[in-house]
Short mmCIF file of C-alpha atoms and ligand atoms in Angstrom, two decimals:
data_model
loop_
_atom_site.label_atom_id
_atom_site.label_comp_id
_atom_site.label_asym_id
_atom_site.label_seq_id
_atom_site.Cartn_x
_atom_site.Cartn_y
_atom_site.Cartn_z
CA MET A 1 -21.12 -4.68 19.59
CA GLY A 2 -23.80 -5.58 16.32
CA LYS A 3 -26.54 -7.24 16.46
CA LEU A 4 -24.93 -9.37 13.99
CA VAL A 5 -21.99 -10.09 15.93
CA SER A 6 -24.80 -11.76 18.68
CA LEU A 7 -26.49 -13.77 16.23
CA TRP A 8 -23.14 -15.68 15.48
CA TYR A 9 -22.68 -16.13 18.59
CA LEU A 10 -26.58 -16.92 19.27
CA LEU A 11 -25.55 -19.43 16.22
CA ALA A 12 -22.43 -21.22 17.78
CA ALA A 13 -24.19 -21.65 20.94
CA VAL A 14 -26.88 -23.36 19.23
CA VAL A 15 -24.93 -25.50 16.97
CA LEU A 16 -22.84 -27.04 19.94
CA THR A 17 -25.94 -27.39 22.08
CA ILE A 18 -27.27 -29.48 19.11
CA ILE A 19 -23.80 -31.71 18.66
CA TRP A 20 -23.93 -32.00 22.16
CA PHE A 21 -27.27 -33.73 22.31
CA ILE A 22 -26.25 -35.85 19.27
CA VAL A 23 -23.44 -37.38 21.61
CA SER A 24 -25.69 -37.55 24.07
CA GLN A 25 -28.23 -39.68 22.32
CA LEU A 26 -25.61 -41.99 20.95
CA VAL A 27 -23.88 -42.94 24.05
CA ASP A 28 -26.70 -42.96 26.51
CA LEU A 29 -25.05 -43.12 29.70
CA PRO A 30 -25.82 -41.14 32.65
CA ILE A 31 -22.09 -39.83 32.25
CA ILE A 32 -23.14 -37.60 29.24
CA PRO A 33 -26.66 -36.19 29.96
CA SER A 34 -28.54 -34.47 27.49
CA PRO A 35 -28.63 -30.33 27.19
CA VAL A 36 -32.11 -30.75 27.75
CA LEU A 37 -32.39 -32.13 31.64
CA VAL A 38 -29.60 -30.06 32.41
CA VAL A 39 -30.68 -26.76 30.99
CA GLU A 40 -33.80 -27.96 33.31
CA ASN A 41 -31.77 -28.70 36.28
CA LEU A 42 -29.79 -25.24 35.44
CA ALA A 43 -33.13 -23.66 35.92
CA ASP A 44 -33.74 -25.19 39.13
CA ILE A 45 -30.87 -24.75 41.41
CA PHE A 46 -29.04 -21.66 39.82
CA MET A 47 -30.01 -19.37 41.74
CA LYS A 48 -30.48 -21.86 44.49
CA TYR A 49 -26.93 -23.42 44.74
CA ILE A 50 -24.65 -21.82 41.73
CA ALA A 51 -25.13 -17.62 41.69
CA ILE A 52 -22.49 -17.94 45.13
CA HIS A 53 -19.86 -19.78 43.34
CA SER A 54 -19.73 -18.04 40.31
CA LEU A 55 -19.87 -14.74 42.07
CA TYR A 56 -17.18 -15.92 44.53
CA SER A 57 -15.56 -16.96 41.19
CA LEU A 58 -15.77 -13.75 39.31
CA TRP A 59 -14.33 -12.20 42.07
CA ARG A 60 -11.34 -13.91 42.47
CA ILE A 61 -10.58 -13.21 38.91
CA GLY A 62 -11.65 -9.41 39.24
CA ALA A 63 -9.55 -9.09 41.95
CA GLY A 64 -6.27 -10.71 40.31
CA LEU A 65 -6.69 -8.72 37.01
CA LEU A 66 -7.28 -5.14 38.84
CA LEU A 67 -4.30 -6.02 40.58
CA ALA A 68 -2.16 -7.13 37.58
CA VAL A 69 -3.51 -3.76 36.20
CA ALA A 70 -2.38 -2.11 38.27
CA VAL A 71 0.89 -2.92 39.18
CA GLY A 72 1.87 -4.25 35.12
CA LEU A 73 0.48 -0.84 33.68
CA PRO A 74 3.54 0.91 35.61
CA LEU A 75 5.42 -1.25 35.03
CA GLY A 76 4.87 -1.52 31.36
CA VAL A 77 4.94 2.43 30.85
CA ILE A 78 8.14 2.47 32.72
CA MET A 79 10.21 -0.79 31.10
CA GLY A 80 9.12 1.21 27.48
CA TYR A 81 9.03 4.78 28.01
CA PHE A 82 13.05 4.59 29.93
CA PRO A 83 15.04 2.10 27.79
CA GLN A 84 18.14 2.29 31.25
CA THR A 85 14.88 0.92 33.28
CA ASP A 86 14.56 -2.00 30.89
CA ARG A 87 17.88 -2.59 31.24
CA PHE A 88 17.72 -3.68 34.42
CA LEU A 89 13.78 -5.15 34.85
CA ALA A 90 13.84 -7.01 31.00
CA PRO A 91 16.11 -9.98 32.45
CA VAL A 92 14.50 -10.25 36.45
CA VAL A 93 10.81 -9.92 33.98
CA TYR A 94 12.71 -13.00 31.43
CA LEU A 95 13.98 -14.69 33.95
CA THR A 96 10.28 -15.30 36.26
CA TYR A 97 8.40 -15.25 32.73
CA PRO A 98 8.71 -18.37 31.77
CA ILE A 99 7.61 -19.91 35.03
CA PRO A 100 4.52 -21.86 35.07
CA LYS A 101 2.73 -19.90 37.53
CA ILE A 102 0.83 -23.06 38.29
CA ALA A 103 4.10 -23.95 39.55
CA LEU A 104 4.91 -21.62 42.37
CA LEU A 105 1.30 -23.15 43.64
CA PRO A 106 2.87 -24.72 46.76
CA ILE A 107 5.04 -21.42 47.97
CA LEU A 108 1.87 -19.49 47.57
CA MET A 109 -0.34 -21.26 49.79
CA LEU A 110 2.95 -21.54 52.25
CA LEU A 111 2.90 -17.89 52.20
CA PHE A 112 -0.58 -16.63 52.15
CA GLY A 113 -2.68 -19.90 53.10
CA VAL A 114 -5.43 -21.91 50.99
CA GLY A 115 -7.56 -19.02 51.44
CA GLU A 116 -8.70 -16.29 49.13
CA LEU A 117 -5.41 -14.74 49.00
CA SER A 118 -3.33 -17.08 47.04
CA LYS A 119 -6.18 -17.91 45.06
CA VAL A 120 -6.43 -14.41 43.85
CA PHE A 121 -2.70 -14.01 44.13
CA MET A 122 -2.38 -16.75 41.14
CA ILE A 123 -4.39 -15.04 39.07
CA PHE A 124 -2.38 -12.04 39.44
CA LEU A 125 0.65 -13.88 38.44
CA ILE A 126 -0.59 -15.20 35.35
CA ILE A 127 -1.67 -11.89 34.27
CA VAL A 128 0.96 -9.51 35.12
CA PHE A 129 3.58 -10.96 33.50
CA GLN A 130 1.35 -10.32 30.08
CA VAL A 131 1.08 -6.52 30.68
CA VAL A 132 4.16 -5.31 31.49
CA VAL A 133 5.56 -7.01 28.20
CA ALA A 134 2.64 -6.12 25.70
CA VAL A 135 2.60 -2.94 27.16
CA ARG A 136 6.29 -2.47 27.23
CA ASP A 137 6.31 -3.52 23.58
CA GLY A 138 4.01 -1.18 22.34
CA ILE A 139 5.07 1.89 23.92
CA ARG A 140 8.47 0.43 22.32
CA ALA A 141 6.94 0.44 19.21
CA ILE A 142 5.58 4.45 19.07
CA PRO A 143 7.89 6.13 16.26
CA ASN A 144 9.93 8.93 17.49
CA GLU A 145 7.75 11.51 15.31
CA THR A 146 4.45 11.14 17.11
CA TYR A 147 6.36 12.39 20.76
CA TYR A 148 7.83 15.76 18.52
CA PRO A 149 5.12 18.05 17.87
CA LEU A 150 3.83 16.95 21.85
CA TYR A 151 8.08 17.64 23.29
CA SER A 152 8.71 20.87 21.20
CA LEU A 153 4.81 21.73 22.71
CA GLY A 154 6.66 21.55 26.55
CA ALA A 155 4.35 18.55 26.97
CA SER A 156 4.55 17.56 30.06
CA PHE A 157 4.72 13.16 31.36
CA LYS A 158 0.88 13.65 32.17
CA ASP A 159 0.68 14.64 28.90
CA ILE A 160 2.84 12.36 27.36
CA PHE A 161 0.97 9.56 28.97
CA PHE A 162 -2.45 10.38 28.15
CA GLU A 163 -2.10 11.48 24.79
CA VAL A 164 0.56 8.64 23.50
CA LEU A 165 2.22 6.31 25.97
CA TRP A 166 -1.85 4.97 27.40
CA PRO A 167 -3.98 4.89 23.59
CA ALA A 168 -0.35 3.80 21.61
CA SER A 169 -0.40 0.65 24.09
CA LEU A 170 -4.50 -0.09 24.96
CA PRO A 171 -4.86 -2.09 22.04
CA LYS A 172 -1.91 -4.53 22.80
CA PHE A 173 -3.09 -4.28 26.90
CA ILE A 174 -6.51 -5.42 26.25
CA THR A 175 -4.52 -8.23 23.88
CA ALA A 176 -2.32 -9.51 26.69
CA ILE A 177 -5.53 -9.55 28.79
CA ARG A 178 -7.55 -11.48 26.46
CA VAL A 179 -4.77 -14.16 26.02
CA ALA A 180 -4.04 -14.39 30.01
CA LEU A 181 -7.97 -14.31 30.97
CA ALA A 182 -8.60 -17.99 29.44
CA THR A 183 -5.34 -19.53 31.67
CA ALA A 184 -6.30 -17.38 35.12
CA ILE A 185 -9.81 -19.01 34.27
CA SER A 186 -8.65 -23.00 33.96
CA VAL A 187 -5.97 -22.26 36.55
CA LEU A 188 -8.37 -20.88 38.90
CA PHE A 189 -10.11 -23.48 38.10
CA PHE A 190 -8.20 -26.02 39.22
CA THR A 191 -6.96 -23.58 42.78
CA GLU A 192 -10.69 -23.56 43.54
CA THR A 193 -10.66 -27.40 44.01
CA PHE A 194 -8.72 -26.97 47.29
CA GLY A 195 -9.07 -24.81 50.91
CA THR A 196 -12.67 -23.32 50.08
CA GLN A 197 -16.16 -24.50 50.05
CA TYR A 198 -16.99 -21.82 47.43
CA GLY A 199 -16.53 -20.95 43.62
CA MET A 200 -16.86 -22.69 40.51
CA GLY A 201 -14.50 -25.12 40.73
CA TYR A 202 -15.32 -26.24 44.21
CA PHE A 203 -19.26 -26.93 42.80
CA ILE A 204 -18.18 -29.12 39.53
CA MET A 205 -15.54 -31.09 41.67
CA ASP A 206 -18.21 -31.78 44.56
CA ALA A 207 -20.74 -32.28 42.16
CA TRP A 208 -18.47 -34.84 40.68
CA LEU A 209 -17.64 -36.51 43.88
CA ARG A 210 -21.00 -36.91 44.94
CA VAL A 211 -22.24 -38.33 41.42
CA ASN A 212 -24.04 -35.66 40.64
CA TYR A 213 -23.74 -35.51 36.78
CA LEU A 214 -26.53 -32.77 35.76
CA GLU A 215 -24.99 -30.31 38.61
CA MET A 216 -21.85 -30.98 37.43
CA TYR A 217 -23.14 -30.49 33.56
CA SER A 218 -24.80 -26.97 34.97
CA GLY A 219 -21.70 -26.01 36.44
CA ILE A 220 -19.53 -26.12 33.46
CA VAL A 221 -22.61 -24.58 32.24
CA VAL A 222 -22.37 -21.90 33.58
CA LEU A 223 -18.63 -21.75 34.01
CA SER A 224 -18.07 -21.26 29.84
CA LEU A 225 -20.85 -18.96 30.20
CA LEU A 226 -18.60 -16.92 32.69
CA GLY A 227 -16.41 -16.71 30.69
CA LEU A 228 -18.28 -15.87 27.46
CA ILE A 229 -19.17 -13.04 29.45
CA LEU A 230 -15.47 -11.59 30.39
CA PHE A 231 -14.63 -12.15 26.69
CA THR A 232 -17.53 -10.18 24.95
CA THR A 233 -16.95 -7.44 28.01
CA ILE A 234 -13.34 -6.97 27.18
CA ASP A 235 -14.21 -6.81 23.45
CA LEU A 236 -16.79 -4.32 24.21
CA ILE A 237 -14.31 -1.96 26.52
CA GLU A 238 -12.14 -2.54 23.52
CA ARG A 239 -14.47 -1.27 20.74
CA ASN A 240 -15.38 2.19 22.43
CA ALA A 241 -11.81 2.33 23.92
CA CYS A 242 -10.09 1.95 20.56
CA HIS A 243 -12.55 3.02 18.04
CA TRP A 244 -9.53 4.30 15.94
CA GLN A 245 -8.74 0.80 14.86
CA TYR A 246 -12.37 -0.25 13.77
CA LYS A 247 -12.68 2.55 10.92
CA MET B 1 12.53 36.39 15.52
CA ILE B 2 14.95 33.59 15.71
CA SER B 3 18.93 33.85 16.11
CA ILE B 4 21.47 30.85 16.44
CA GLU B 5 25.11 31.68 16.78
CA ASN B 6 27.42 29.06 16.35
CA LEU B 7 25.09 25.97 16.87
CA SER B 8 26.84 22.17 16.24
CA VAL B 9 24.96 18.73 17.63
CA ASN B 10 26.71 16.05 18.07
CA TYR B 11 24.83 12.36 18.69
CA LYS B 12 26.22 10.59 20.83
CA SER B 13 26.17 6.24 21.09
CA ASP B 14 27.83 3.99 23.43
CA SER B 15 30.55 3.66 20.96
CA ASP B 16 31.17 6.99 19.63
CA VAL B 17 30.50 10.67 19.06
CA TYR B 18 28.55 11.92 15.40
CA THR B 19 28.50 15.63 14.95
CA ALA B 20 26.00 16.25 12.84
CA ILE B 21 25.70 20.04 12.45
CA SER B 22 28.72 22.53 13.37
CA GLY B 23 29.15 25.92 13.79
CA ILE B 24 25.90 26.97 12.40
CA ASN B 25 25.29 30.88 12.29
CA LEU B 26 21.36 31.66 11.41
CA THR B 27 18.40 34.32 12.26
CA ILE B 28 15.55 35.19 10.79
CA PRO B 29 13.92 38.72 11.59
CA GLU B 30 10.95 38.95 13.04
CA GLY B 31 7.80 37.77 10.96
CA GLY B 32 10.42 35.94 7.92
CA THR B 33 10.44 33.07 6.65
CA LEU B 34 13.59 31.09 6.33
CA ALA B 35 14.21 28.09 3.74
CA VAL B 36 16.92 25.62 4.17
CA ILE B 37 18.35 23.29 1.39
CA GLY B 38 20.41 20.66 1.64
CA PRO B 39 22.10 16.66 0.84
CA SER B 40 20.27 13.57 2.71
CA GLY B 41 21.69 13.48 6.01
CA CYS B 42 22.97 16.58 5.80
CA GLY B 43 21.87 17.58 9.17
CA LYS B 44 18.89 19.40 8.84
CA SER B 45 16.20 17.75 10.16
CA THR B 46 18.87 18.29 13.07
CA LEU B 47 18.64 21.76 12.97
CA LEU B 48 15.41 22.07 13.16
CA LYS B 49 14.63 19.81 16.41
CA ALA B 50 17.34 21.30 17.76
CA ILE B 51 15.85 24.60 17.20
CA ALA B 52 12.78 23.44 18.15
CA GLY B 53 13.71 22.30 21.85
CA LEU B 54 13.94 18.26 21.38
CA ILE B 55 17.48 18.14 21.27
CA PRO B 56 18.67 19.04 25.13
CA GLU B 57 22.65 19.04 24.79
CA TYR B 58 23.58 20.98 21.69
CA GLU B 59 26.59 23.73 22.16
CA GLY B 60 26.56 27.44 21.21
CA THR B 61 22.82 29.12 21.39
CA ILE B 62 19.05 29.59 19.77
CA LYS B 63 17.10 32.64 21.18
CA ILE B 64 13.41 33.10 20.28
CA ASN B 65 12.99 36.48 20.20
CA GLY B 66 15.72 36.77 22.83
CA ASP B 67 15.22 33.77 25.38
CA GLU B 68 17.15 30.89 24.79
CA VAL B 69 14.74 28.47 23.69
CA ASN B 70 12.91 26.46 25.91
CA PRO B 71 9.59 24.65 24.62
CA LYS B 72 7.62 25.71 27.84
CA LYS B 73 7.85 28.99 27.83
CA GLN B 74 7.45 29.99 23.80
CA THR B 75 5.00 28.40 21.65
CA ILE B 76 6.61 26.19 19.09
CA GLY B 77 4.65 25.36 15.78
CA PHE B 78 6.35 22.11 14.68
CA MET B 79 6.09 20.01 11.63
CA PRO B 80 8.02 16.66 11.52
CA GLN B 81 8.71 14.76 8.79
CA ASN B 82 5.51 13.00 8.47
CA TYR B 83 3.35 15.41 9.92
CA GLY B 84 3.21 13.70 13.34
CA LEU B 85 -0.62 13.27 13.83
CA LEU B 86 -1.92 10.87 16.80
CA PRO B 87 -3.57 7.92 14.77
CA TRP B 88 -5.76 7.45 17.93
CA ARG B 89 -7.36 11.09 17.73
CA THR B 90 -9.30 12.30 15.56
CA VAL B 91 -8.38 15.37 13.22
CA ILE B 92 -10.50 18.03 15.13
CA ASP B 93 -8.84 16.48 18.56
CA ASN B 94 -5.42 16.31 16.86
CA ILE B 95 -5.61 19.90 15.86
CA ARG B 96 -6.63 20.73 19.78
CA LEU B 97 -4.00 18.94 20.88
CA GLY B 98 -1.28 21.85 20.56
CA MET B 99 -3.89 24.38 22.99
CA LYS B 100 -4.32 21.69 25.12
CA ILE B 101 -0.89 21.14 26.07
CA LYS B 102 -0.41 24.54 25.99
CA ARG B 103 -3.79 24.79 28.04
CA ALA B 104 -4.29 27.84 26.08
CA PRO B 105 -8.41 27.41 25.98
CA GLU B 106 -8.36 30.76 24.73
CA LEU B 107 -7.48 29.62 21.51
CA LEU B 108 -10.04 27.23 21.53
CA ASP B 109 -12.59 29.54 19.81
CA ARG B 110 -14.93 27.59 17.80
CA LYS B 111 -15.23 30.19 15.07
CA VAL B 112 -11.67 30.23 14.68
CA LEU B 113 -10.88 27.17 14.06
CA LYS B 114 -14.00 26.44 12.09
CA LYS B 115 -12.34 29.18 9.46
CA LEU B 116 -9.18 27.93 9.48
CA MET B 117 -10.58 24.41 8.76
CA ARG B 118 -12.51 26.02 6.25
CA GLN B 119 -9.15 28.23 4.75
CA LEU B 120 -7.30 24.73 4.21
CA GLY B 121 -10.39 23.00 2.77
CA ILE B 122 -10.88 20.31 5.38
CA GLU B 123 -14.30 21.41 7.43
CA GLY B 124 -15.86 18.95 7.13
CA LEU B 125 -13.20 16.30 8.07
CA GLY B 126 -13.64 16.95 11.53
CA HIS B 127 -14.52 13.69 12.80
CA ARG B 128 -12.66 10.97 10.72
CA TYR B 129 -9.01 9.00 11.84
CA PRO B 130 -5.77 11.07 10.36
CA THR B 131 -5.77 7.32 8.94
CA GLU B 132 -9.09 7.68 6.50
CA LEU B 133 -7.43 11.15 5.19
CA SER B 134 -4.78 11.61 1.58
CA GLY B 135 -1.74 12.34 2.26
CA GLY B 136 -3.17 15.92 1.06
CA GLN B 137 -5.31 16.51 3.64
CA GLN B 138 -3.36 14.87 6.86
CA GLN B 139 -0.63 18.00 5.48
CA ARG B 140 -3.76 20.57 6.28
CA VAL B 141 -4.83 18.67 8.96
CA ALA B 142 -1.01 19.25 10.05
CA LEU B 143 -0.70 23.16 8.87
CA ALA B 144 -4.37 23.87 10.74
CA ARG B 145 -2.36 21.94 14.07
CA VAL B 146 0.41 24.64 13.77
CA PHE B 147 -1.58 26.92 12.69
CA ALA B 148 -4.23 27.51 15.33
CA LEU B 149 -2.01 27.40 18.42
CA GLN B 150 -0.75 31.26 16.72
CA PRO B 151 3.03 29.85 17.60
CA ASP B 152 6.24 32.08 18.61
CA VAL B 153 8.08 30.17 15.18
CA LEU B 154 6.63 28.05 12.95
CA LEU B 155 8.85 24.83 12.05
CA MET B 156 8.61 22.28 9.34
CA ASP B 157 10.64 19.97 8.03
CA GLU B 158 9.64 18.56 4.07
CA PRO B 159 6.73 19.62 4.93
CA PHE B 160 4.91 19.00 0.96
CA SER B 161 7.21 16.60 -0.16
CA ALA B 162 5.25 13.31 -0.15
CA LEU B 163 2.99 15.39 -2.17
CA ASP B 164 2.29 15.30 -6.56
CA ALA B 165 3.39 18.10 -7.78
CA ILE B 166 0.00 19.76 -8.32
CA THR B 167 -1.07 19.13 -4.95
CA ARG B 168 2.28 20.46 -3.66
CA GLU B 169 2.14 24.05 -5.81
CA GLU B 170 -1.55 24.31 -4.18
CA MET B 171 -1.02 23.24 -0.25
CA GLN B 172 2.27 25.97 -0.88
CA ASP B 173 0.17 28.61 -1.78
CA ILE B 174 -2.13 27.93 1.13
CA PHE B 175 0.69 27.85 3.17
CA LEU B 176 1.90 31.06 1.81
CA LYS B 177 -1.84 32.30 2.50
CA LEU B 178 -2.00 31.52 5.97
CA TRP B 179 1.73 32.75 6.94
CA GLN B 180 0.60 35.68 4.99
CA LYS B 181 -2.15 36.41 7.41
CA ASN B 182 -0.23 35.19 11.18
CA ASN B 183 2.92 36.27 9.97
CA VAL B 184 4.81 33.93 12.41
CA SER B 185 8.63 33.20 11.69
CA THR B 186 9.02 30.37 9.49
CA ILE B 187 11.92 27.89 9.13
CA PHE B 188 11.35 24.87 6.52
CA VAL B 189 13.38 22.16 5.10
CA THR B 190 12.75 21.09 1.82
CA HIS B 191 15.04 19.75 -0.84
CA TYR B 192 12.92 21.68 -3.83
CA VAL B 193 14.78 24.32 -5.15
CA GLU B 194 11.43 25.25 -6.65
CA GLU B 195 10.24 25.11 -3.34
CA ALA B 196 12.41 27.26 -1.41
CA LEU B 197 12.57 30.01 -4.05
CA TYR B 198 8.20 30.63 -3.56
CA LEU B 199 8.59 30.49 -0.09
CA GLY B 200 11.17 31.23 1.72
CA GLN B 201 12.47 34.60 1.92
CA ARG B 202 15.98 33.77 1.92
CA ILE B 203 17.82 30.27 1.31
CA ALA B 204 20.34 28.58 3.85
CA ILE B 205 22.04 25.85 1.32
CA LEU B 206 23.98 23.38 4.27
CA SER B 207 27.36 21.98 2.86
CA ALA B 208 27.10 18.11 1.62
CA SER B 209 29.69 17.39 4.42
CA SER B 210 31.36 19.26 7.38
CA GLY B 211 27.28 19.76 8.25
CA ASN B 212 27.93 24.16 8.57
CA ILE B 213 26.13 26.43 6.32
CA ASN B 214 27.33 26.62 3.05
CA ARG B 215 25.92 30.42 1.94
CA ILE B 216 22.60 32.14 2.64
CA VAL B 217 21.06 33.17 -0.37
CA ASP B 218 18.21 36.21 -0.53
CA ASN B 219 15.71 35.77 -2.23
CA PRO B 220 14.38 38.82 -4.93
CA LEU B 221 11.46 36.52 -6.06
CA PHE B 222 9.65 36.43 -2.63
CA GLY B 223 6.65 37.73 -2.58
CA GLY B 224 5.78 38.47 -5.89
CA LYS B 225 2.85 38.09 -7.74
CA ASP B 226 2.15 34.41 -9.81
CA ILE B 227 6.35 34.34 -9.83
CA ARG B 228 6.44 30.27 -10.94
CA GLN B 229 5.35 31.70 -14.72
CA ASN B 230 7.87 34.08 -14.30
CA PRO B 231 10.93 33.44 -16.21
CA GLU B 232 13.07 34.79 -13.86
CA PHE B 233 11.98 32.39 -11.21
CA PHE B 234 12.65 29.71 -13.95
CA GLU B 235 16.38 31.14 -14.51
CA MET B 236 17.23 31.78 -10.61
CA SER B 237 15.99 28.07 -10.14
CA LEU B 238 18.26 26.39 -12.76
CA LYS B 239 21.10 28.97 -11.66
CA LEU B 240 20.68 27.65 -7.92
CA LYS B 241 20.85 24.03 -8.70
CA ASN B 242 23.11 24.24 -11.31
CA SER B 243 25.79 26.36 -8.36
CA ILE B 244 24.54 23.31 -5.89
CA LYS B 245 25.35 20.58 -7.58
CA LYS B 246 28.74 22.26 -8.19
CA ASP B 247 29.25 22.90 -4.47
CA TRP B 248 27.60 19.32 -3.48
CA ASN B 249 30.07 17.37 -6.25
CA GLN B 250 33.17 19.12 -4.57
CA ALA B 251 32.31 18.36 -1.23
CA TRP B 252 31.94 14.49 -2.36
CA GLU B 253 35.51 14.96 -4.30
CA ASN B 254 36.29 16.06 -1.15
N1 ATP C 1 19.06 10.07 16.53
C1 ATP C 1 20.42 9.87 16.03
N2 ATP C 1 21.77 9.43 16.59
C2 ATP C 1 22.51 8.82 16.00
N3 ATP C 1 22.54 10.53 14.67
C3 ATP C 1 21.71 11.04 13.79
C4 ATP C 1 20.74 10.36 14.58
N4 ATP C 1 19.71 11.33 14.03
C5 ATP C 1 20.23 11.14 12.97
N5 ATP C 1 21.81 11.31 12.77
C6 ATP C 1 22.24 11.64 11.73
O1 ATP C 1 22.57 12.57 11.92
C7 ATP C 1 23.05 13.26 10.60
C8 ATP C 1 22.07 14.23 9.91
O2 ATP C 1 20.58 13.30 10.12
P1 ATP C 1 19.32 14.22 9.72
O3 ATP C 1 18.03 13.78 9.60
O4 ATP C 1 19.50 15.73 9.85
O5 ATP C 1 19.44 14.42 8.09
P2 ATP C 1 18.96 14.93 6.92
O6 ATP C 1 19.25 16.27 6.33
O7 ATP C 1 17.38 16.00 7.51
O8 ATP C 1 18.24 14.13 6.08
P3 ATP C 1 16.53 13.90 4.81
O9 ATP C 1 16.86 14.61 3.93
O10 ATP C 1 17.29 12.52 4.53
O11 ATP C 1 15.99 13.81 5.90
C9 ATP C 1 22.70 11.74 9.75
O12 ATP C 1 24.51 11.16 8.96
C10 ATP C 1 22.13 10.34 10.39
O13 ATP C 1 22.93 9.22 10.29
MG1 MG C 2 15.41 15.08 7.08
#
C-alpha cells in the first residue's frame, strides 16, 4: 500500500475523532465521553483487560473464515468447472443462501452448545455461501479460449486449476470475503453476548451493564480497529496476489 | 506429418445434433503448411479444434506423425482466434506456460527464449501483462509461446485477422521466417485469399454449407522471393477469389 493511502486512513481517523469530540462537548453527558478520555483509558486497560478479548474474537473470525474457505473454495470450483454438478448443487445453495444465518443460531446452539463451536460455525455459515457463489461465477465467466492452449498441451486438472481457475476466480473470491466479513463481525458481536466470558462482544456489553462508558467506548474503538486490520490485510493480500488487475 | 481421414464432428445439444464438418480428408507433409479458407460458420475453427485434441468425440481418424492425436503424447501448438494469453500471467510466464505444462525444462533455455523474443521484437516486454500490450504485440507473444515449444504441429486460427493491413504483412513475414527456421507442419485458418497464397503451400477451400472440403489448391507461388510484388500473385489471388465466390454463391442458391 502506498504512503498516500495510509495518509487517507489517517485523515479519516482524524476527521471522525474531531466529529466525536465536538458531539461529546455539545451533548456533555457521560453516555458520550470525550475521545481524549477514551484514548487515555484505552492506553491504561488495553493490555490488562481488552487484549485477551480481542484475541478471542480474532480467533473465532479466523477459524470461521478458514473453515469457510476450505469448504467453499473447492465447492465453488467444482460447481463452476463441472456444469453437471452445478445442476444438482445450485438448487441446494439457492434454497439455503437467503436464510438469515442469525435465525439458525438457536439450532446451532442446540447442536454445538453455546461455546466456541457454535460461534465459529455461525461465521462459517455467513462467509461460505458468498465464497461458493463468487468462485463459481468467477470460473463460469472464463471464456473457453482461455483453456484451449492448455488443453491442447494435455494439461492436467492440477495445471488447469493453478494456471486458470485459481487466478481467474481470486479477485471475486477476495471481494466475497470482504463483503461477508463485515456481516460476520456484527453477527459475532451478537453471539459473543452470551455463552462466553471472552470476546469483544462480551467486553462491550459487560462494560455497558456496569455503566462503565469509558470502557465501553474503549471496546468499540478496539472493535473498529480490529475491522480495520482485517480489511487492510485483505487489501494487501489482494494487491499482492492479483497485481495484474492493478496495471 | 498430419493425416486426416473421413473426419466428421457433430455438436450435440439437449435437443438436437448439428453436423459442423463431415467427410474431411487432408494430409499435410512433414514441415508443410496448409491454409484453410471458407465462409464464416463453415467449420474452420471446428476442424482446427479437432486436430488440436480439443473435441473428444469425432468420427474418422486424425493422425500426427502416424499416431492418433493425443495432447498428452504429442506437442501441439494451438493458437486460438483471440490468442488465448492468460491475463494474469506476464508475457514471459505466458511464453513459458507450454513448457511448464509439458514438463519440458530443457526448453527453458534463457538464451533461446531471449533470442526468440528478440526475433519477434518483444524482448523488452517480458514483465508486462497482456492487457498492457497492443494487438500486434499480443500476437507476437502468442507466436513466441507456440514456437518456444518446438511443437510437432502448429495450428493457428485466424492468426493475423485482428491486425491492420501493414502490421499483418509484417507479422506474416515474421511468421514465415520462424517457420523456415523451425520447419514445423502448420495448418492455419484465414479469410484473406492473399494470406492463404502468401503463407500456404496448399490451400483448402471449405464449402459453404455441407461442412466438407470443396477443393485443395496447390500454391506454386509459395516460398518465392517478394511474391507479394509479383503480378502473378495478384492474378492468382483474383482468380482464386472469383472461383471461391462462385462456389459459395452456388452453395447459397442450392
Ligand atoms: N460448441 C458448439 N456447440 C454447437 N454448435 C457449435 C459449437 N461451436 C461451433 N458450432 C457451430 O458449428 C459451426 C461451425 O463453427 P466454427 O466455429 O467451426 O466456424 P468457423 O468456420 O470457424 O467460423 P468463423 O469464420 O466465423 O470463425 C457453426 O455453425 C457454429 O454455430
Ligand atoms: Mg472460427
